[in-house]
Coordinates of C-alpha atoms and ligand atoms in Angstrom, one line a residue:
M1 CA 8.6 5.6 0.3
T2 CA 11.3 5.6 3.0
E3 CA 13.7 8.5 3.5
F4 CA 16.7 6.4 2.6
F5 CA 16.5 6.7 -1.2
K6 CA 14.8 10.1 -1.1
G7 CA 15.5 12.2 -4.2
I8 CA 16.7 9.3 -6.3
P9 CA 14.6 9.1 -9.5
K10 CA 13.1 6.0 -10.9
I11 CA 15.7 4.7 -13.4
S12 CA 14.5 4.6 -17.0
Y13 CA 16.1 3.7 -20.4
E14 CA 17.6 6.8 -22.1
G15 CA 19.8 5.0 -24.7
P16 CA 23.6 4.7 -25.3
E17 CA 24.1 8.5 -25.8
S18 CA 22.8 9.3 -22.4
R19 CA 25.3 10.9 -19.9
N20 CA 22.8 10.6 -17.0
E21 CA 24.3 8.1 -14.6
F22 CA 20.8 7.6 -13.2
A23 CA 19.6 6.1 -16.5
F24 CA 19.9 2.8 -18.4
R25 CA 21.9 3.1 -21.6
H26 CA 21.5 -0.5 -22.7
Y27 CA 18.8 -2.1 -20.5
D28 CA 15.5 -1.3 -22.3
P29 CA 13.1 -3.7 -20.6
D30 CA 10.5 -3.5 -23.4
A31 CA 13.0 -3.8 -26.3
L32 CA 12.6 -7.1 -28.2
V33 CA 15.7 -9.4 -28.5
M34 CA 15.1 -12.6 -30.5
G35 CA 11.4 -11.8 -30.2
K36 CA 11.3 -11.6 -26.4
R37 CA 11.4 -8.5 -24.1
M38 CA 14.8 -7.8 -22.7
E39 CA 13.3 -7.8 -19.2
D40 CA 11.9 -11.3 -19.8
H41 CA 15.2 -12.6 -21.1
L42 CA 17.4 -11.3 -18.2
R43 CA 15.0 -11.6 -15.3
F44 CA 17.1 -9.5 -12.9
A45 CA 16.9 -10.2 -9.2
V46 CA 18.3 -8.1 -6.3
A47 CA 20.1 -10.2 -3.6
Y48 CA 18.5 -9.0 -0.3
W49 CA 21.5 -10.1 1.7
H50 CA 24.1 -8.1 -0.1
S51 CA 22.0 -5.0 -0.6
F52 CA 20.2 -4.7 2.7
A53 CA 21.7 -7.1 5.3
Y54 CA 25.4 -6.6 4.6
E55 CA 26.9 -4.0 7.0
G56 CA 30.2 -3.4 5.1
G57 CA 32.4 -5.7 7.2
D58 CA 35.4 -7.7 5.8
P59 CA 37.7 -10.2 7.5
F60 CA 39.8 -7.3 8.9
G61 CA 37.2 -4.6 9.7
G62 CA 33.6 -4.2 10.9
R63 CA 30.5 -2.2 9.8
T64 CA 31.0 0.8 7.6
F65 CA 27.4 1.4 6.4
D66 CA 24.9 3.5 8.2
R67 CA 21.4 2.1 7.6
P68 CA 18.3 3.1 9.7
W69 CA 17.1 -0.5 9.5
F70 CA 20.3 -2.0 11.0
G71 CA 19.4 -3.6 14.4
D72 CA 17.2 -6.2 16.0
G73 CA 13.5 -6.6 16.2
M74 CA 10.6 -6.8 13.8
E75 CA 10.2 -3.1 13.3
K76 CA 13.7 -2.8 11.9
A77 CA 13.0 -5.9 9.7
K78 CA 9.9 -4.2 8.3
M79 CA 11.9 -0.9 7.8
K80 CA 14.5 -2.9 5.9
A81 CA 11.7 -4.4 3.7
D82 CA 10.3 -0.9 3.1
A83 CA 13.7 0.3 1.9
A84 CA 14.2 -2.8 -0.2
F85 CA 10.9 -2.4 -2.1
D86 CA 11.7 1.3 -2.6
M87 CA 14.9 0.2 -4.3
F88 CA 13.2 -2.5 -6.3
D89 CA 10.8 0.1 -7.6
I90 CA 13.5 2.6 -8.4
L91 CA 15.3 0.0 -10.5
G92 CA 12.2 -1.6 -11.9
A93 CA 13.7 -4.9 -10.6
P94 CA 11.4 -7.8 -11.7
F95 CA 12.7 -10.1 -8.9
F96 CA 14.5 -10.4 -5.6
C97 CA 16.1 -13.3 -3.7
F98 CA 16.5 -13.8 0.1
H99 CA 17.6 -16.1 2.9
D100 CA 15.5 -16.4 6.0
A101 CA 18.2 -14.8 8.1
D102 CA 18.3 -11.7 5.9
V103 CA 14.7 -10.8 6.5
R104 CA 13.7 -11.9 10.0
P105 CA 15.1 -11.1 13.4
E106 CA 17.2 -14.0 15.0
G107 CA 15.1 -15.8 17.6
A108 CA 16.1 -17.5 20.8
N109 CA 15.1 -20.9 19.4
F110 CA 13.7 -22.5 16.3
A111 CA 10.0 -21.8 17.2
E112 CA 10.8 -18.1 17.5
N113 CA 12.7 -18.1 14.2
K114 CA 9.7 -19.8 12.5
R115 CA 7.3 -17.2 14.0
N116 CA 9.5 -14.3 13.0
L117 CA 9.9 -15.6 9.5
E118 CA 6.1 -16.2 9.0
E119 CA 5.4 -12.7 10.3
I120 CA 7.8 -10.9 8.0
V121 CA 6.8 -13.1 5.1
E122 CA 3.2 -11.9 5.5
Y123 CA 4.6 -8.3 5.5
F124 CA 6.4 -9.1 2.2
A125 CA 3.2 -10.6 0.8
Q126 CA 1.3 -7.4 1.5
K127 CA 4.1 -5.3 -0.1
M128 CA 4.2 -7.6 -3.2
E129 CA 0.5 -7.0 -3.8
S130 CA 1.3 -3.4 -4.9
S131 CA 4.8 -4.0 -6.3
K132 CA 5.8 -5.4 -9.7
T133 CA 8.8 -7.2 -8.0
K134 CA 8.3 -10.9 -7.5
L135 CA 10.4 -13.6 -5.8
L136 CA 12.9 -15.4 -8.0
W137 CA 14.0 -17.7 -5.2
G138 CA 14.2 -18.2 -1.5
T139 CA 16.8 -20.1 0.4
A140 CA 17.9 -20.9 4.0
N141 CA 21.0 -19.5 5.6
L142 CA 22.5 -22.7 6.9
F143 CA 26.0 -21.3 7.2
G144 CA 26.1 -18.1 9.3
H145 CA 25.1 -19.2 12.8
R146 CA 27.7 -21.1 14.8
R147 CA 25.4 -24.1 15.1
F148 CA 26.2 -24.8 11.4
M149 CA 30.0 -24.5 11.7
A150 CA 30.4 -28.3 11.0
G151 CA 27.8 -28.3 8.3
S152 CA 24.0 -28.5 8.2
A153 CA 22.8 -31.6 6.3
T154 CA 26.3 -33.1 6.6
N155 CA 26.8 -32.3 10.3
P156 CA 28.1 -35.1 12.6
D157 CA 25.4 -33.9 15.1
P158 CA 21.9 -35.2 14.1
D159 CA 20.3 -32.3 16.0
V160 CA 21.9 -29.9 13.5
F161 CA 20.6 -32.0 10.6
A162 CA 17.1 -31.8 12.2
W163 CA 17.3 -28.1 12.8
S164 CA 18.5 -27.6 9.2
A165 CA 15.7 -29.8 7.7
A166 CA 13.1 -27.9 9.8
T167 CA 14.6 -24.6 8.7
I168 CA 14.6 -25.6 5.0
K169 CA 10.9 -26.5 5.4
T170 CA 10.1 -23.0 6.7
C171 CA 12.1 -21.4 3.9
M172 CA 10.4 -23.5 1.3
D173 CA 7.0 -22.6 2.8
A174 CA 8.0 -18.9 2.7
T175 CA 9.2 -19.3 -1.0
I176 CA 5.9 -20.9 -1.9
R177 CA 3.8 -18.4 0.0
L178 CA 5.5 -15.5 -1.9
G179 CA 5.1 -17.2 -5.3
G180 CA 8.9 -17.9 -5.6
E181 CA 9.8 -19.7 -8.9
N182 CA 12.8 -21.6 -7.5
Y183 CA 14.3 -22.8 -4.3
V184 CA 18.1 -22.7 -3.9
L185 CA 20.5 -24.7 -1.8
W186 CA 24.1 -23.4 -1.4
G187 CA 26.0 -25.7 0.9
G188 CA 28.5 -23.2 2.3
R189 CA 29.3 -25.5 5.2
E190 CA 28.7 -28.8 3.4
G191 CA 32.3 -29.8 3.1
Y192 CA 35.2 -30.1 5.5
E193 CA 38.1 -28.2 7.1
T194 CA 40.2 -31.4 7.5
L195 CA 39.8 -35.0 6.3
L196 CA 41.1 -36.1 9.7
N197 CA 37.6 -35.8 11.3
T198 CA 35.5 -36.4 8.2
D199 CA 33.6 -39.4 7.0
L200 CA 33.0 -38.5 3.3
G201 CA 30.7 -41.4 2.5
K202 CA 28.4 -40.7 5.5
E203 CA 28.3 -37.0 4.8
A204 CA 27.4 -37.6 1.1
D205 CA 24.6 -39.9 2.2
Q206 CA 23.3 -37.3 4.7
A207 CA 23.4 -34.6 2.0
A208 CA 21.5 -36.9 -0.4
R209 CA 18.8 -37.7 2.1
M210 CA 18.3 -34.0 2.8
L211 CA 18.0 -33.3 -0.9
E212 CA 15.6 -36.2 -1.3
M213 CA 13.5 -34.7 1.5
V214 CA 13.5 -31.3 -0.3
V215 CA 12.3 -32.9 -3.5
D216 CA 9.8 -35.0 -1.7
Y217 CA 8.4 -31.9 0.1
K218 CA 8.2 -30.0 -3.2
H219 CA 6.0 -32.8 -4.6
K220 CA 3.9 -33.1 -1.5
T221 CA 3.1 -29.4 -1.6
G222 CA 2.3 -29.5 -5.3
W223 CA 4.7 -26.5 -5.8
Q224 CA 5.9 -26.3 -9.4
G225 CA 9.1 -24.4 -8.8
T226 CA 12.6 -25.6 -9.6
I227 CA 15.1 -26.9 -7.0
L228 CA 18.5 -25.4 -7.6
I229 CA 21.9 -26.4 -6.2
E230 CA 24.5 -23.6 -6.3
P231 CA 28.0 -25.1 -6.6
K232 CA 31.2 -23.5 -5.1
P233 CA 34.6 -25.3 -4.6
Q234 CA 35.6 -23.9 -1.2
E235 CA 35.3 -20.8 1.0
P236 CA 34.4 -20.8 3.7
T237 CA 35.2 -24.6 3.8
K238 CA 38.6 -25.9 2.7
H239 CA 36.6 -28.2 0.4
Q240 CA 32.9 -27.8 -0.5
Y241 CA 31.2 -31.0 -1.7
D242 CA 29.2 -29.1 -4.4
F243 CA 32.6 -28.2 -6.0
D244 CA 31.3 -27.5 -9.6
V245 CA 28.7 -28.5 -12.1
G246 CA 30.3 -31.8 -13.1
T247 CA 30.8 -32.8 -9.4
V248 CA 27.2 -32.0 -8.6
Y249 CA 25.9 -33.9 -11.6
G250 CA 27.8 -37.0 -10.5
F251 CA 26.2 -36.6 -7.0
L252 CA 22.7 -36.3 -8.6
R253 CA 23.2 -39.4 -10.8
R254 CA 24.6 -41.3 -7.8
Y255 CA 21.3 -40.8 -5.9
G256 CA 18.9 -40.7 -8.9
L257 CA 18.1 -37.0 -8.5
E258 CA 19.4 -35.7 -11.9
T259 CA 15.9 -35.0 -13.2
E260 CA 14.7 -33.2 -10.0
V261 CA 17.4 -30.6 -9.5
K262 CA 19.1 -28.0 -11.7
M263 CA 22.0 -25.6 -11.1
N264 CA 22.3 -22.0 -9.9
I265 CA 25.7 -21.1 -11.3
E266 CA 27.7 -18.2 -10.0
Q267 CA 30.4 -16.4 -12.0
G268 CA 32.7 -16.0 -9.0
H269 CA 32.3 -19.7 -7.9
A270 CA 33.1 -20.9 -11.4
I271 CA 36.3 -18.9 -11.3
L272 CA 37.2 -20.2 -7.8
A273 CA 36.7 -23.8 -9.2
G274 CA 39.3 -23.0 -11.9
H275 CA 36.7 -22.8 -14.7
S276 CA 35.4 -19.9 -16.8
F277 CA 31.8 -18.9 -16.2
E278 CA 30.9 -20.0 -19.7
H279 CA 32.5 -23.4 -19.1
E280 CA 30.1 -24.1 -16.2
L281 CA 27.1 -22.8 -18.1
A282 CA 28.0 -24.9 -21.2
M283 CA 28.6 -27.9 -19.0
A284 CA 25.2 -27.5 -17.2
A285 CA 23.5 -27.0 -20.5
S286 CA 25.0 -30.1 -22.0
L287 CA 23.8 -32.1 -19.0
G288 CA 20.3 -30.6 -19.1
I289 CA 20.6 -29.0 -15.7
L290 CA 21.1 -25.3 -16.4
G291 CA 18.6 -23.3 -14.2
S292 CA 19.7 -19.9 -13.0
I293 CA 22.7 -17.7 -12.4
D294 CA 24.3 -15.6 -9.6
M295 CA 25.9 -12.8 -11.7
N296 CA 28.9 -11.1 -10.2
R297 CA 32.7 -11.1 -10.6
N298 CA 35.7 -11.9 -8.5
D299 CA 38.9 -9.8 -8.1
Y300 CA 41.4 -11.7 -10.2
Q301 CA 44.3 -10.6 -8.1
S302 CA 43.0 -11.4 -4.7
G303 CA 41.5 -14.8 -5.8
W304 CA 38.7 -14.4 -3.2
D305 CA 35.0 -14.7 -3.8
T306 CA 34.7 -10.8 -3.8
D307 CA 31.1 -10.8 -5.0
Q308 CA 31.6 -7.6 -7.1
F309 CA 29.1 -6.3 -9.7
P310 CA 30.0 -7.6 -13.3
N311 CA 31.9 -5.1 -15.5
A312 CA 33.6 -7.2 -18.2
P313 CA 31.6 -7.1 -21.4
H314 CA 33.4 -10.0 -23.0
E315 CA 32.7 -12.4 -20.1
V316 CA 29.1 -11.3 -19.8
A317 CA 28.5 -11.7 -23.5
L318 CA 29.9 -15.2 -23.5
A319 CA 27.8 -16.2 -20.5
Y320 CA 24.6 -15.1 -22.1
Y321 CA 25.6 -16.7 -25.3
E322 CA 25.6 -20.1 -23.5
I323 CA 22.3 -19.3 -21.8
L324 CA 20.6 -18.2 -25.1
K325 CA 22.1 -21.2 -26.9
A326 CA 20.5 -23.4 -24.2
G327 CA 17.1 -21.8 -24.9
G328 CA 17.2 -19.0 -22.2
F329 CA 15.9 -19.0 -18.6
T330 CA 12.6 -20.7 -17.8
T331 CA 12.1 -20.3 -14.0
G332 CA 15.6 -19.0 -13.5
G333 CA 17.1 -15.5 -13.9
T334 CA 20.0 -13.2 -13.3
N335 CA 20.4 -12.7 -9.5
F336 CA 23.0 -10.1 -8.6
D337 CA 24.9 -12.0 -5.9
A338 CA 27.0 -8.9 -5.6
R339 CA 27.7 -6.2 -3.1
I340 CA 29.1 -2.7 -3.2
R341 CA 32.5 -2.1 -1.6
R342 CA 32.6 -1.2 2.0
Q343 CA 33.7 2.3 1.2
S344 CA 30.7 2.9 -1.0
L345 CA 28.6 4.4 1.7
D346 CA 25.9 6.4 -0.1
P347 CA 22.4 5.3 -1.1
E348 CA 23.3 6.3 -4.6
D349 CA 26.2 3.8 -4.6
L350 CA 23.7 0.9 -4.1
I351 CA 21.4 2.1 -6.8
L352 CA 24.2 2.9 -9.4
A353 CA 25.9 -0.4 -8.8
H354 CA 22.8 -2.2 -9.9
V355 CA 22.2 0.3 -12.8
G356 CA 25.7 -0.4 -14.2
A357 CA 25.3 -4.2 -13.7
M358 CA 21.9 -4.3 -15.4
D359 CA 23.3 -2.3 -18.3
M360 CA 26.3 -4.6 -18.5
C361 CA 24.1 -7.6 -18.7
A362 CA 21.9 -6.0 -21.3
R363 CA 25.0 -5.3 -23.4
G364 CA 26.0 -8.9 -23.0
L365 CA 22.6 -10.1 -24.0
K366 CA 22.5 -8.0 -27.1
A367 CA 26.0 -9.1 -28.2
A368 CA 25.1 -12.8 -27.5
A369 CA 21.9 -12.5 -29.5
A370 CA 23.7 -10.9 -32.4
M371 CA 26.3 -13.7 -32.3
L372 CA 23.6 -16.3 -32.3
A373 CA 21.7 -14.6 -35.2
D374 CA 24.9 -14.3 -37.2
G375 CA 25.3 -18.0 -37.0
R376 CA 29.0 -18.3 -38.1
L377 CA 30.2 -19.5 -34.7
E378 CA 27.8 -22.4 -34.6
Q379 CA 28.4 -23.1 -38.3
L380 CA 32.2 -23.3 -37.8
R381 CA 31.7 -25.5 -34.7
A382 CA 29.4 -27.8 -36.7
E383 CA 31.9 -28.0 -39.6
R384 CA 34.6 -29.2 -37.2
Y385 CA 32.6 -32.4 -36.5
A386 CA 31.0 -32.8 -39.9
D387 CA 32.9 -36.0 -40.8
W388 CA 31.0 -37.7 -38.0
D389 CA 27.9 -37.5 -40.1
R390 CA 29.4 -39.8 -42.7
S391 CA 27.7 -43.1 -42.5
E392 CA 30.8 -45.2 -41.8
N393 CA 31.8 -42.9 -38.9
A394 CA 28.3 -42.7 -37.5
A395 CA 28.1 -46.5 -37.7
M396 CA 31.5 -46.8 -36.0
L397 CA 30.3 -44.8 -33.0
R398 CA 26.9 -46.5 -32.8
Q399 CA 28.0 -50.1 -33.2
G400 CA 31.7 -50.4 -33.9
D401 CA 34.1 -52.5 -31.8
L402 CA 37.8 -52.3 -31.5
A403 CA 38.6 -55.3 -33.7
A404 CA 36.3 -54.1 -36.5
I405 CA 37.8 -50.7 -36.3
E406 CA 41.3 -52.0 -36.4
A407 CA 40.4 -54.0 -39.5
R408 CA 39.0 -50.9 -41.1
V409 CA 42.0 -48.7 -40.2
L410 CA 44.3 -51.3 -41.8
S411 CA 42.2 -52.0 -44.9
E412 CA 41.5 -48.3 -45.6
D413 CA 45.0 -47.3 -44.5
I414 CA 43.4 -44.5 -42.4
N415 CA 46.1 -41.9 -41.5
P416 CA 44.4 -38.7 -40.1
E417 CA 45.9 -35.3 -41.0
P418 CA 45.4 -32.7 -38.2
R419 CA 43.3 -29.6 -39.1
S420 CA 43.4 -26.1 -37.6
G421 CA 41.2 -25.4 -34.6
R422 CA 41.0 -21.8 -35.8
Q423 CA 40.9 -20.5 -32.2
E424 CA 42.2 -17.0 -32.9
R425 CA 39.8 -16.6 -35.9
L426 CA 36.9 -17.6 -33.6
E427 CA 38.1 -15.2 -30.9
N428 CA 38.3 -12.4 -33.5
L429 CA 34.7 -13.2 -34.6
V430 CA 33.4 -13.0 -31.0
S431 CA 35.2 -9.6 -30.6
T432 CA 33.4 -8.1 -33.5
F433 CA 30.1 -8.5 -31.5
V434 CA 31.2 -7.3 -28.0
Ligands
3MF1 C1 28.3 -17.5 -1.3 C2 27.1 -17.4 -2.1 C3 25.8 -17.4 -1.3 C4 24.7 -18.0 -2.1 C5 23.4 -17.8 -1.3 C6 22.2 -18.4 -2.0 C7 25.6 -15.8 0.4 O1 29.4 -17.4 -2.0 O2 27.1 -17.2 -3.3 O3 25.5 -16.0 -1.0 O4 24.5 -17.3 -3.3 O5 23.6 -18.5 -0.1 O6 22.4 -19.6 -2.4
MG2 MG1 25.8 -17.0 -4.8

């Protein structure tokens, strides 16, 4: 146990009446929801970068946090890992996620980066032997260092493509070594600042080749994990190619990769793309590519990707409703891609941010499960399309053609009468569960 979280008790479930802020009021890991443990439904993961690498800076100000592990070198990296696993243990977090740059010291060249990553990964492996916390997914930071400023896979410079491909290999190796269940690709620099210097077709082909190599490497290693793309419409780029679920699916179909890749969908990214979180989840589910989520929230006034912890019960309930309706997570889970505010300086702030978010998600899960069990929402949705089950209408969709349909509309004098969409009644129904 490091000193940093000294005195903070392990968080346990005390129920909704508890007034102890260091306790779960809704997240009871062993409680059964739809016959499955809450912990196994939600599969919470701590984002290493936000909780242990983030120093508190924003575009207008630098570090505000004091952490003993801040600094260079392997000893600091190991101290950071010690503190991280202390927090995982306090929270009872089943998973964590990380980028290479979050856990290893930056080397002078690729070889040193590789050596540093392999050394710290072995340290993680040792710690994981005596911890319940597993790896949900690993990923490469191909956006922070200046070498990636014009992209990684989509970079006009082939040497950056090579460096990125080599880095992805080391991060996939790390993910596999630590038993990770997924590998994520967020293309933060895979986009453009201006079309004036961009060849969209060439960059798409480069991005596709990189993804094909990732899929090929997965099969070569025999790893059974899931490859996930995390969409985001912009920020830091003016336009990011993986704009949203629909755009990524079109890209996957264009290159024949739609059965090899699923989505890691982030609440804040969906909002930035002009969608609701549940829209992106429902879209991914309808396309068969729903994989995992980055759970957080944006500040609706600033419009930025503020990566705050979720605190809107309605939004969280509708998100888990789509996830449960799709059958729940398999290899995916709920990664808190969220950070405390730069004024939240104390160790307790980091713990309690996660306690509140885990409880919020547990509330959402319970509400979603109750809505699904009640069944009225799905029944009313099905009723709205019921006429399509009539034989003549099913036949029209299956084998009709315009001339035959025209003849039918004329002969049967079809003259459709609009019916209510009942939106407010459905919203009222949802509100009774949240
Ligand atoms: C940026 C993000 C990223 C991704 C991470 C893993 C730094 O808005 O959401 O967090 O989640 O790179 O893909
Ligand atoms: Mg994210």
